[in-house]
Amino acid sequence: MSSGEALGSCCDVEAGLQELMSRGYQFVHQTDASGEVEAVVGVRVHDNVVDVVRLNAEDDAVATRLPGTEDNVFDPEKWLWRRSGDAAGVLTEVLALPDEDDDTAPAPAKGCWVPGRGGTSKWLAAR
């Protein structure tokens, strides 16, 4: 059984997030002006793509794979793959995505913008 298949209930969201961290996702906790957490956002830049996972609640998650050339990973003009739904289901699908380099994709990204405190953004450089 793959790590993606191991997910399936709301109790496995934590395991899914831990697996994303082990695969190199960098996480930020997007907050509103008063400091309340609005979402947990994970970003991973690899090969020629950027993977973004946004968890608003256990029943509200979105994951997107974008070309590495997208300027705004939170409002992309183009995406290669996208899923939304409950967190366990979305994490299952993200973890099942292949990591292979796509020869048709543009040049590798050097990083991406992620939300920071108080509605600001910061650049997350790729390794």
mmCIF file with all atom_site columns, C-alpha atoms in Angstrom, residues 8-68:
data_model
loop_
_atom_site.group_PDB
_atom_site.id
_atom_site.type_symbol
_atom_site.label_atom_id
_atom_site.label_alt_id
_atom_site.label_comp_id
_atom_site.label_asym_id
_atom_site.label_entity_id
_atom_site.label_seq_id
_atom_site.pdbx_PDB_ins_code
_atom_site.Cartn_x
_atom_site.Cartn_y
_atom_site.Cartn_z
_atom_site.occupancy
_atom_site.B_iso_or_equiv
_atom_site.pdbx_formal_charge
_atom_site.auth_seq_id
_atom_site.auth_comp_id
_atom_site.auth_asym_id
_atom_site.auth_atom_id
_atom_site.pdbx_PDB_model_num
ATOM 1  C CA . GLY A 1 8  ? -8.807  7.803  3.761   1.00 0.00 ? 8  GLY A CA 1
ATOM 2  C CA . SER A 1 9  ? -10.355 9.134  6.927   1.00 0.00 ? 9  SER A CA 1
ATOM 3  C CA . CYS A 1 10 ? -10.223 12.484 8.666   1.00 0.00 ? 10 CYS A CA 1
ATOM 4  C CA . CYS A 1 11 ? -7.963  10.915 11.309  1.00 0.00 ? 11 CYS A CA 1
ATOM 5  C CA . ASP A 1 12 ? -5.205  10.479 8.709   1.00 0.00 ? 12 ASP A CA 1
ATOM 6  C CA . VAL A 1 13 ? -4.864  14.164 7.759   1.00 0.00 ? 13 VAL A CA 1
ATOM 7  C CA . GLU A 1 14 ? -1.975  14.537 10.203  1.00 0.00 ? 14 GLU A CA 1
ATOM 8  C CA . ALA A 1 15 ? -0.187  11.552 8.649   1.00 0.00 ? 15 ALA A CA 1
ATOM 9  C CA . GLY A 1 16 ? -0.711  13.068 5.193   1.00 0.00 ? 16 GLY A CA 1
ATOM 10 C CA . LEU A 1 17 ? 0.769   16.387 6.290   1.00 0.00 ? 17 LEU A CA 1
ATOM 11 C CA . GLN A 1 18 ? 3.751   14.611 7.825   1.00 0.00 ? 18 GLN A CA 1
ATOM 12 C CA . GLU A 1 19 ? 4.303   12.736 4.557   1.00 0.00 ? 19 GLU A CA 1
ATOM 13 C CA . LEU A 1 20 ? 4.188   16.026 2.619   1.00 0.00 ? 20 LEU A CA 1
ATOM 14 C CA . MET A 1 21 ? 6.826   17.481 4.976   1.00 0.00 ? 21 MET A CA 1
ATOM 15 C CA . SER A 1 22 ? 9.027   14.416 4.460   1.00 0.00 ? 22 SER A CA 1
ATOM 16 C CA . ARG A 1 23 ? 8.779   15.018 0.698   1.00 0.00 ? 23 ARG A CA 1
ATOM 17 C CA . GLY A 1 24 ? 10.054  18.572 1.064   1.00 0.00 ? 24 GLY A CA 1
ATOM 18 C CA . TYR A 1 25 ? 6.923   20.698 1.323   1.00 0.00 ? 25 TYR A CA 1
ATOM 19 C CA . GLN A 1 26 ? 7.468   24.005 3.136   1.00 0.00 ? 26 GLN A CA 1
ATOM 20 C CA . PHE A 1 27 ? 4.472   25.159 5.182   1.00 0.00 ? 27 PHE A CA 1
ATOM 21 C CA . VAL A 1 28 ? 3.177   28.548 6.264   1.00 0.00 ? 28 VAL A CA 1
ATOM 22 C CA . HIS A 1 29 ? 0.121   29.347 8.315   1.00 0.00 ? 29 HIS A CA 1
ATOM 23 C CA . GLN A 1 30 ? -1.781  32.100 6.553   1.00 0.00 ? 30 GLN A CA 1
ATOM 24 C CA . THR A 1 31 ? -3.326  34.498 9.086   1.00 0.00 ? 31 THR A CA 1
ATOM 25 C CA . ASP A 1 32 ? -5.786  37.350 8.964   1.00 0.00 ? 32 ASP A CA 1
ATOM 26 C CA . ALA A 1 33 ? -5.018  40.871 10.209  1.00 0.00 ? 33 ALA A CA 1
ATOM 27 C CA . SER A 1 34 ? -5.777  39.856 13.821  1.00 0.00 ? 34 SER A CA 1
ATOM 28 C CA . GLY A 1 35 ? -3.408  36.861 13.688  1.00 0.00 ? 35 GLY A CA 1
ATOM 29 C CA . GLU A 1 36 ? -6.040  34.114 13.420  1.00 0.00 ? 36 GLU A CA 1
ATOM 30 C CA . VAL A 1 37 ? -5.003  31.195 11.211  1.00 0.00 ? 37 VAL A CA 1
ATOM 31 C CA . GLU A 1 38 ? -7.068  31.126 8.015   1.00 0.00 ? 38 GLU A CA 1
ATOM 32 C CA . ALA A 1 39 ? -5.290  28.293 6.226   1.00 0.00 ? 39 ALA A CA 1
ATOM 33 C CA . VAL A 1 40 ? -2.290  25.991 6.249   1.00 0.00 ? 40 VAL A CA 1
ATOM 34 C CA . VAL A 1 41 ? -0.451  26.242 2.937   1.00 0.00 ? 41 VAL A CA 1
ATOM 35 C CA . GLY A 1 42 ? 2.266   23.864 1.751   1.00 0.00 ? 42 GLY A CA 1
ATOM 36 C CA . VAL A 1 43 ? 4.470   24.522 -1.269  1.00 0.00 ? 43 VAL A CA 1
ATOM 37 C CA . ARG A 1 44 ? 7.032   22.300 -2.946  1.00 0.00 ? 44 ARG A CA 1
ATOM 38 C CA . VAL A 1 45 ? 9.102   23.275 -5.973  1.00 0.00 ? 45 VAL A CA 1
ATOM 39 C CA . HIS A 1 46 ? 10.614  20.338 -7.852  1.00 0.00 ? 46 HIS A CA 1
ATOM 40 C CA . ASP A 1 47 ? 11.668  19.490 -11.367 1.00 0.00 ? 47 ASP A CA 1
ATOM 41 C CA . ASN A 1 48 ? 9.681   21.889 -13.586 1.00 0.00 ? 48 ASN A CA 1
ATOM 42 C CA . VAL A 1 49 ? 6.595   22.226 -11.398 1.00 0.00 ? 49 VAL A CA 1
ATOM 43 C CA . VAL A 1 50 ? 5.268   23.795 -8.211  1.00 0.00 ? 50 VAL A CA 1
ATOM 44 C CA . ASP A 1 51 ? 2.885   21.817 -5.994  1.00 0.00 ? 51 ASP A CA 1
ATOM 45 C CA . VAL A 1 52 ? 0.625   23.836 -3.685  1.00 0.00 ? 52 VAL A CA 1
ATOM 46 C CA . VAL A 1 53 ? -1.674  22.415 -0.998  1.00 0.00 ? 53 VAL A CA 1
ATOM 47 C CA . ARG A 1 54 ? -4.064  24.704 0.899   1.00 0.00 ? 54 ARG A CA 1
ATOM 48 C CA . LEU A 1 55 ? -6.037  23.386 3.868   1.00 0.00 ? 55 LEU A CA 1
ATOM 49 C CA . ASN A 1 56 ? -8.811  25.736 4.961   1.00 0.00 ? 56 ASN A CA 1
ATOM 50 C CA . ALA A 1 57 ? -10.545 23.088 7.092   1.00 0.00 ? 57 ALA A CA 1
ATOM 51 C CA . GLU A 1 58 ? -10.771 19.289 7.244   1.00 0.00 ? 58 GLU A CA 1
ATOM 52 C CA . ASP A 1 59 ? -13.614 19.425 4.721   1.00 0.00 ? 59 ASP A CA 1
ATOM 53 C CA . ASP A 1 60 ? -12.139 22.204 2.551   1.00 0.00 ? 60 ASP A CA 1
ATOM 54 C CA . ALA A 1 61 ? -8.799  21.649 0.828   1.00 0.00 ? 61 ALA A CA 1
ATOM 55 C CA . VAL A 1 62 ? -7.334  22.480 -2.578  1.00 0.00 ? 62 VAL A CA 1
ATOM 56 C CA . ALA A 1 63 ? -4.189  21.134 -4.221  1.00 0.00 ? 63 ALA A CA 1
ATOM 57 C CA . THR A 1 64 ? -2.672  22.308 -7.480  1.00 0.00 ? 64 THR A CA 1
ATOM 58 C CA . ARG A 1 65 ? 0.330   21.362 -9.628  1.00 0.00 ? 65 ARG A CA 1
ATOM 59 C CA . LEU A 1 66 ? 1.529   24.305 -11.712 1.00 0.00 ? 66 LEU A CA 1
ATOM 60 C CA . PRO A 1 67 ? 4.202   24.856 -14.326 1.00 0.00 ? 67 PRO A CA 1
ATOM 61 C CA . GLY A 1 68 ? 7.314   26.293 -12.691 1.00 0.00 ? 68 GLY A CA 1
#
